[in-house]
Tab-separated table of C-alpha atoms and ligand atoms in Angstrom:
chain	number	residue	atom	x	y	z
A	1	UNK	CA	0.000	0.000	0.000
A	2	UNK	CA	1.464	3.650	-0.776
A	3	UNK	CA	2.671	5.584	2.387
A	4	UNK	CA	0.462	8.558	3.438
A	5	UNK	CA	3.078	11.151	3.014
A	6	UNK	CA	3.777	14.617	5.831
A	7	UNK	CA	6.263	17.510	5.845
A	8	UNK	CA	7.058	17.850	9.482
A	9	UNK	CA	7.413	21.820	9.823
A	10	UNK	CA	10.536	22.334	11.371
A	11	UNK	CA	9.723	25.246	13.349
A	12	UNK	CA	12.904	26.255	15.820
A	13	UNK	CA	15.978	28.156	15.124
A	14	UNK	CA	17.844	25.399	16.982
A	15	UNK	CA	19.734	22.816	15.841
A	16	UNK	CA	19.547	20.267	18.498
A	17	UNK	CA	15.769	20.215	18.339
A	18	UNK	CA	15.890	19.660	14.580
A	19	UNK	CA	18.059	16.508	15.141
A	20	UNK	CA	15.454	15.268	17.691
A	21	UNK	CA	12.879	15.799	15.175
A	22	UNK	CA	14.324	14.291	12.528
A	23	UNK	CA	15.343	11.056	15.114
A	24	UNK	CA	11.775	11.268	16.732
A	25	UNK	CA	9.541	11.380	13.672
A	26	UNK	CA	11.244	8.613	11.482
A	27	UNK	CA	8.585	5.981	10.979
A	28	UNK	CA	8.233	3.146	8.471
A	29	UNK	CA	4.494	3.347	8.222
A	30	UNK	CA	4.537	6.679	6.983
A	31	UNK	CA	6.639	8.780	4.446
A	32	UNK	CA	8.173	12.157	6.080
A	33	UNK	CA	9.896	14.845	4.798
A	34	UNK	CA	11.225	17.833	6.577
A	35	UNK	CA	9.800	21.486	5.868
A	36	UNK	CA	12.120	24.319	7.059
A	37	UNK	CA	10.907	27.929	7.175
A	38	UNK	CA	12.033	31.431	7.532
A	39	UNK	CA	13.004	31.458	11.374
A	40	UNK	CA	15.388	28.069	10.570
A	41	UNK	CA	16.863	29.302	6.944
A	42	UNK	CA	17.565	32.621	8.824
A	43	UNK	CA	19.123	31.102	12.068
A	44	UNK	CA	22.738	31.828	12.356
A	45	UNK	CA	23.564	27.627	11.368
A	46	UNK	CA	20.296	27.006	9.616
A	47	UNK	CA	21.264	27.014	5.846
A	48	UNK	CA	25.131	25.281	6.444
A	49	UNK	CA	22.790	22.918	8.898
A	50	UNK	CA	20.291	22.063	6.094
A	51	UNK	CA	23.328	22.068	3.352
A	52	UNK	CA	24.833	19.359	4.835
A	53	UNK	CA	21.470	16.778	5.109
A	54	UNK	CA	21.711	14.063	2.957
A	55	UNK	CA	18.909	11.331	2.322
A	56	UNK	CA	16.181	13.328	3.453
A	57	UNK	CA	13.239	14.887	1.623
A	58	UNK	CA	13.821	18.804	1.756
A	59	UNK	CA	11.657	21.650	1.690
A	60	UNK	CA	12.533	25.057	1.820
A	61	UNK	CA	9.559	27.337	2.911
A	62	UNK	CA	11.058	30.300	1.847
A	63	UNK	CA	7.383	32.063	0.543
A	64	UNK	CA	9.071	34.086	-1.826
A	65	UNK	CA	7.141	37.130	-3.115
A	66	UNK	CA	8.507	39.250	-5.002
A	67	UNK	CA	9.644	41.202	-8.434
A	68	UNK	CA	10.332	38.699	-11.755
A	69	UNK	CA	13.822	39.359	-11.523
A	70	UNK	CA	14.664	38.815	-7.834
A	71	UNK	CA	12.454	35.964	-7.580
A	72	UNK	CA	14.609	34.236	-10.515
A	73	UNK	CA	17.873	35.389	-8.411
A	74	UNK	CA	16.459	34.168	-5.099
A	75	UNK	CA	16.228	31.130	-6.405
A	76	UNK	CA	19.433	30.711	-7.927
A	77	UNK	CA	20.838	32.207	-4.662
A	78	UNK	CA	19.176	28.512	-2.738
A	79	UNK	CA	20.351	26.555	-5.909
A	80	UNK	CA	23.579	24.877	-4.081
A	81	UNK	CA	21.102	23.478	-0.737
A	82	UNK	CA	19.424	20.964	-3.611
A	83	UNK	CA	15.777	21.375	-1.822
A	84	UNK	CA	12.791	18.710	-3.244
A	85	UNK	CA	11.178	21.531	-2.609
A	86	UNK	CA	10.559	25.610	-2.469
A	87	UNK	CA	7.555	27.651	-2.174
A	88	UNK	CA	6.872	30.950	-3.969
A	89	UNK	CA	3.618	33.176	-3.310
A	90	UNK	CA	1.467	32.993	-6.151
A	91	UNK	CA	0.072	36.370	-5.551
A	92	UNK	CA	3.575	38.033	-6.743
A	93	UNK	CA	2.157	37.260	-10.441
A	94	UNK	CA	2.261	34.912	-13.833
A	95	UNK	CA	5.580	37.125	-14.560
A	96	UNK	CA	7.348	36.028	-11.585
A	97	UNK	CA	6.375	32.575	-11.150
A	98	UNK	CA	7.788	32.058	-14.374
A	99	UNK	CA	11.134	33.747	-13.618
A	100	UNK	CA	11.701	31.633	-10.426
A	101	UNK	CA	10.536	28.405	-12.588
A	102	UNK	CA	13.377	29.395	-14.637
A	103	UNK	CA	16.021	29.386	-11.690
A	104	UNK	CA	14.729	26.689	-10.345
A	105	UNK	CA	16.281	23.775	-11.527
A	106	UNK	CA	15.491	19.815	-10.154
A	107	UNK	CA	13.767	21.957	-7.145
A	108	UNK	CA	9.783	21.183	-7.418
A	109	UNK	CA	8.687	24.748	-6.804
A	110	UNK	CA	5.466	25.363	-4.926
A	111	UNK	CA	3.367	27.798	-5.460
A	112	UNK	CA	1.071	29.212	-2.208
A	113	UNK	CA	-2.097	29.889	-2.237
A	114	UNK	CA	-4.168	32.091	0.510
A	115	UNK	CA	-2.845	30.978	3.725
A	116	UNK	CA	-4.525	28.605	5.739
A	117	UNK	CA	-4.347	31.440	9.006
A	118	UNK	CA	-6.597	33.651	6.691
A	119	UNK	CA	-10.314	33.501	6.021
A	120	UNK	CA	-13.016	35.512	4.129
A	121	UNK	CA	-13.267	37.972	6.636
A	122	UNK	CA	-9.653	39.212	7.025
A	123	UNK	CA	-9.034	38.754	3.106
A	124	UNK	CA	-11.906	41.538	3.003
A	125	UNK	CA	-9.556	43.679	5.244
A	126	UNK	CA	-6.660	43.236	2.727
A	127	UNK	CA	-9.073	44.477	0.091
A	128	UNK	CA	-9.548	41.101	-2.003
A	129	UNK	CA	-13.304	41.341	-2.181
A	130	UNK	CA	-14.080	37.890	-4.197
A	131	UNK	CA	-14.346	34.948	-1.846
A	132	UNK	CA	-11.508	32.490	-1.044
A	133	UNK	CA	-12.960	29.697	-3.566
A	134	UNK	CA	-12.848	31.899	-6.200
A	135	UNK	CA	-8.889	32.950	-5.420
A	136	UNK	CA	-7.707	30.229	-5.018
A	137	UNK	CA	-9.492	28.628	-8.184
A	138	UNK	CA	-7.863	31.961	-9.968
A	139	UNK	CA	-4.037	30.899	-7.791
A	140	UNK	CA	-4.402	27.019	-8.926
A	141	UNK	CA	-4.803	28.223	-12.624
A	142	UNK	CA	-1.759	30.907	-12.533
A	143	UNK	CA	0.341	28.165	-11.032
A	144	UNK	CA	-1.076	25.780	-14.256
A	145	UNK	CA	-0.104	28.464	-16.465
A	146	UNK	CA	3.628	29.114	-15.000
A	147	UNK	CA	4.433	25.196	-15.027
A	148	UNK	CA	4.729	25.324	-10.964
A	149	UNK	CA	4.973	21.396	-9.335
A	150	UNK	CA	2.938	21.614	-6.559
A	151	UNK	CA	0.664	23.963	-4.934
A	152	UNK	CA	-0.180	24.290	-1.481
A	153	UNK	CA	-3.938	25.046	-0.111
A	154	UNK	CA	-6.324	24.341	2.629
A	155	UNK	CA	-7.958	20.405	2.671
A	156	UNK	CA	-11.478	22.115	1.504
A	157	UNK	CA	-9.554	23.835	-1.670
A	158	UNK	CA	-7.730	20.658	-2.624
A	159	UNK	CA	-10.797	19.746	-4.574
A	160	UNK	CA	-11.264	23.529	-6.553
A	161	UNK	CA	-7.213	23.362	-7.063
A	162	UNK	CA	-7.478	19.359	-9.049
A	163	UNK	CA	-10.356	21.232	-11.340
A	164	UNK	CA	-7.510	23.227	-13.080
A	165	UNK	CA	-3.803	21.998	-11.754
A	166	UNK	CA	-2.874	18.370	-11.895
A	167	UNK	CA	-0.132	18.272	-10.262
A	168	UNK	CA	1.052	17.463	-6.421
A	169	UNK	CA	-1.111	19.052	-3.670
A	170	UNK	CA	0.274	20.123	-0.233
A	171	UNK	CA	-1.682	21.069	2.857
A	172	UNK	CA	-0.756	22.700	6.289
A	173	UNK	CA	-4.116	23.783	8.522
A	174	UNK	CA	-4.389	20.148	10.148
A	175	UNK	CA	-4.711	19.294	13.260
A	176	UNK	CA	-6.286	16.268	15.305
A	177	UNK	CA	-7.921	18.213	18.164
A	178	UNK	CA	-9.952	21.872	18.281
A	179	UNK	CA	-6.554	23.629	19.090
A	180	UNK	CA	-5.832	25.536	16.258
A	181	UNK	CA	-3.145	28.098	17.425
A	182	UNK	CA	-3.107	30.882	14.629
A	183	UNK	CA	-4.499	28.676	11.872
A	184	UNK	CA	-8.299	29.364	10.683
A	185	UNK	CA	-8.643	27.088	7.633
A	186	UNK	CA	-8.365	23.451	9.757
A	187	UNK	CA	-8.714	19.655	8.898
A	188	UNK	CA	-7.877	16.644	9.918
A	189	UNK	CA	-5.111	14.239	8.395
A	190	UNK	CA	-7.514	12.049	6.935
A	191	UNK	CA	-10.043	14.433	5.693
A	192	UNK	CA	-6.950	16.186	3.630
A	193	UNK	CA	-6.068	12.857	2.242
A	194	UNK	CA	-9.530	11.490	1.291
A	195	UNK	CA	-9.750	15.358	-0.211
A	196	UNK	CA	-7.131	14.530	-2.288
A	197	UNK	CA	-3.970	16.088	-0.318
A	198	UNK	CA	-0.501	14.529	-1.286
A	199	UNK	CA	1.462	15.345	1.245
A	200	UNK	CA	-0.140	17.091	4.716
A	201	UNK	CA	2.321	19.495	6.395
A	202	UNK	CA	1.885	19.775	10.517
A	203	UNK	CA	4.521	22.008	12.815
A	204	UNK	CA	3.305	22.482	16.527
A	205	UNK	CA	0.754	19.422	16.590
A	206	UNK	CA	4.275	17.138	16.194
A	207	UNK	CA	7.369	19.096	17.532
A	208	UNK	CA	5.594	20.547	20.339
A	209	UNK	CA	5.589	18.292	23.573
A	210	UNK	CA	6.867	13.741	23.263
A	211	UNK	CA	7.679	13.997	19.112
A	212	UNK	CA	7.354	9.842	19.235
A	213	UNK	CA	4.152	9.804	20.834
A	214	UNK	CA	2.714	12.601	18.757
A	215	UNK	CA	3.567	10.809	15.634
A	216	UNK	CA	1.818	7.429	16.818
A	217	UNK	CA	-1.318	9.881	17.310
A	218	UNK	CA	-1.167	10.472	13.478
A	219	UNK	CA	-0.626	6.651	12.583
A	220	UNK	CA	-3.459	5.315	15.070
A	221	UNK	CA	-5.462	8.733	13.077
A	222	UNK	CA	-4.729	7.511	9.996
A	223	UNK	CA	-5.265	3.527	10.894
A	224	UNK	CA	-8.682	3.873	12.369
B	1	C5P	O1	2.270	24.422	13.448
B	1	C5P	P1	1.447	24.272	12.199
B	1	C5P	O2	1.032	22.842	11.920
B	1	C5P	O3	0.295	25.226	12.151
B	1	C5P	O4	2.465	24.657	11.046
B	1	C5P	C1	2.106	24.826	9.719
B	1	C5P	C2	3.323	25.118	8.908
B	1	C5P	O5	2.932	25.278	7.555
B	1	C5P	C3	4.061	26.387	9.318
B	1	C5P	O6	5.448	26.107	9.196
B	1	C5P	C4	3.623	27.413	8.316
B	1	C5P	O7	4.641	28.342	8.030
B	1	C5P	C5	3.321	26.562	7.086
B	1	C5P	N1	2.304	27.063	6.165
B	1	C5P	C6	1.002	27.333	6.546
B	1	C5P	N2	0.094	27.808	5.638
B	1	C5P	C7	0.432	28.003	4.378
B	1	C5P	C8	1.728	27.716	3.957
B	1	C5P	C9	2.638	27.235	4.898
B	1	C5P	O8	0.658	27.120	7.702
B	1	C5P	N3	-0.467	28.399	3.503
């Protein structure tokens, strides 16, 4: 049977604790690669830390949002670290997802949708005033359009985003309890899957508190 697949969200600016995580979460019943963000790739030792990683699935949440031309440059700039994977905001445009897709290389990049700590009401405070279906329908067509490998969206989008891109799907927002810290746009592990999620991502519901125990919570999840 194929592996259910998660990016742990490696969410510390210390080393030691991404060495427990990495010890802590290996598991043969389930397929895990390791997501590193902005506070890790911006630690003091994060990028030499993450450069010298071998065997592991990589992905560099780097959100990059920006102009054509520094996007392409960013991403040349990450070239040598040889991530699986890197994530771009889809909202900087068709003109610079293309440039980065350029720089990119073997890296799958991934283009993000609204984030899954937003919701209708505080995209109306940004000033988008069509509903978050209908962006993120628009998002998962750009991302068609620029050649992107992935996308990443909420469980309930997963469904609008196969309509137009047919490509890997990646979803953070899941949790297995009603705590949902900062995020508003929450499901469970299985509910992403049966949604048609590739690959879940989950941060604080794994590194925060026993790592082993937390990660037999998402088997036993997934099992019953
Ligand atoms: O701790 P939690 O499970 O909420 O972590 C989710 C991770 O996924 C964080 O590292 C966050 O930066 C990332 N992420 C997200 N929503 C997106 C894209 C990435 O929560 N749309």
């Amino acid at each position: 049977m194929r592996k259910n697949k998660i990016f742990v969200a490696c969410d510390t600016n210390k080393i030691k604790k991404i060495k427990k995580i990495i010890k802590d979460t290996a598991s043969s019943e389930i397929t895990v690669g390791y997501k590193f963000g902005l506070e890790f790739l911006n630690s003091v030792n994060g990028r030499k830390f993450v450069s010298s990683l071998k065997n592991k699935i990589t992905f560099g949440d780097y959100k990059i949002s920006d102009i054509p031309n520094t996007c392409f440059s960013a991403l040349k700039a990450v070239r040598d670290l040889n991530f699986n994977y890197i994530t771009i905001h889809i909202n900087c445009g068709l003109d610079s997802l293309k440039a980065a897709k350029k720089a990119s290389g073997k890296t799958k990049l991934v283009g993000v949708t609204v984030l899954t700590s937003l919701d209708n009401k505080s995209l109306k405070k940004i000033g988008f005033n069509e509903n978050l279906d209908k962006i993120i329908y628009k998002q998962a067509k750009l991302a068609n359009e620029a050649g992107l490998d992935a996308v990443v969206c909420s469980a309930h989008e997963a469904k609008i985003v196969k309509k137009v891109f047919k490509k890997e799907i990646i979803t953070p927002g899941i949790r297995m309890n009603n705590k949902f810290d900062d995020q508003k746009r929450v499901y469970t592990p299985k509910e992403a899957y049966k949604n048609g999620s590739d690959w879940i991502v989950m941060g604080r519901p794994i590194i925060k508190g026993n790592i082993k125990k937390n990660i037999q919570k998402l088997i036993d999840h997934l099992n019953q």
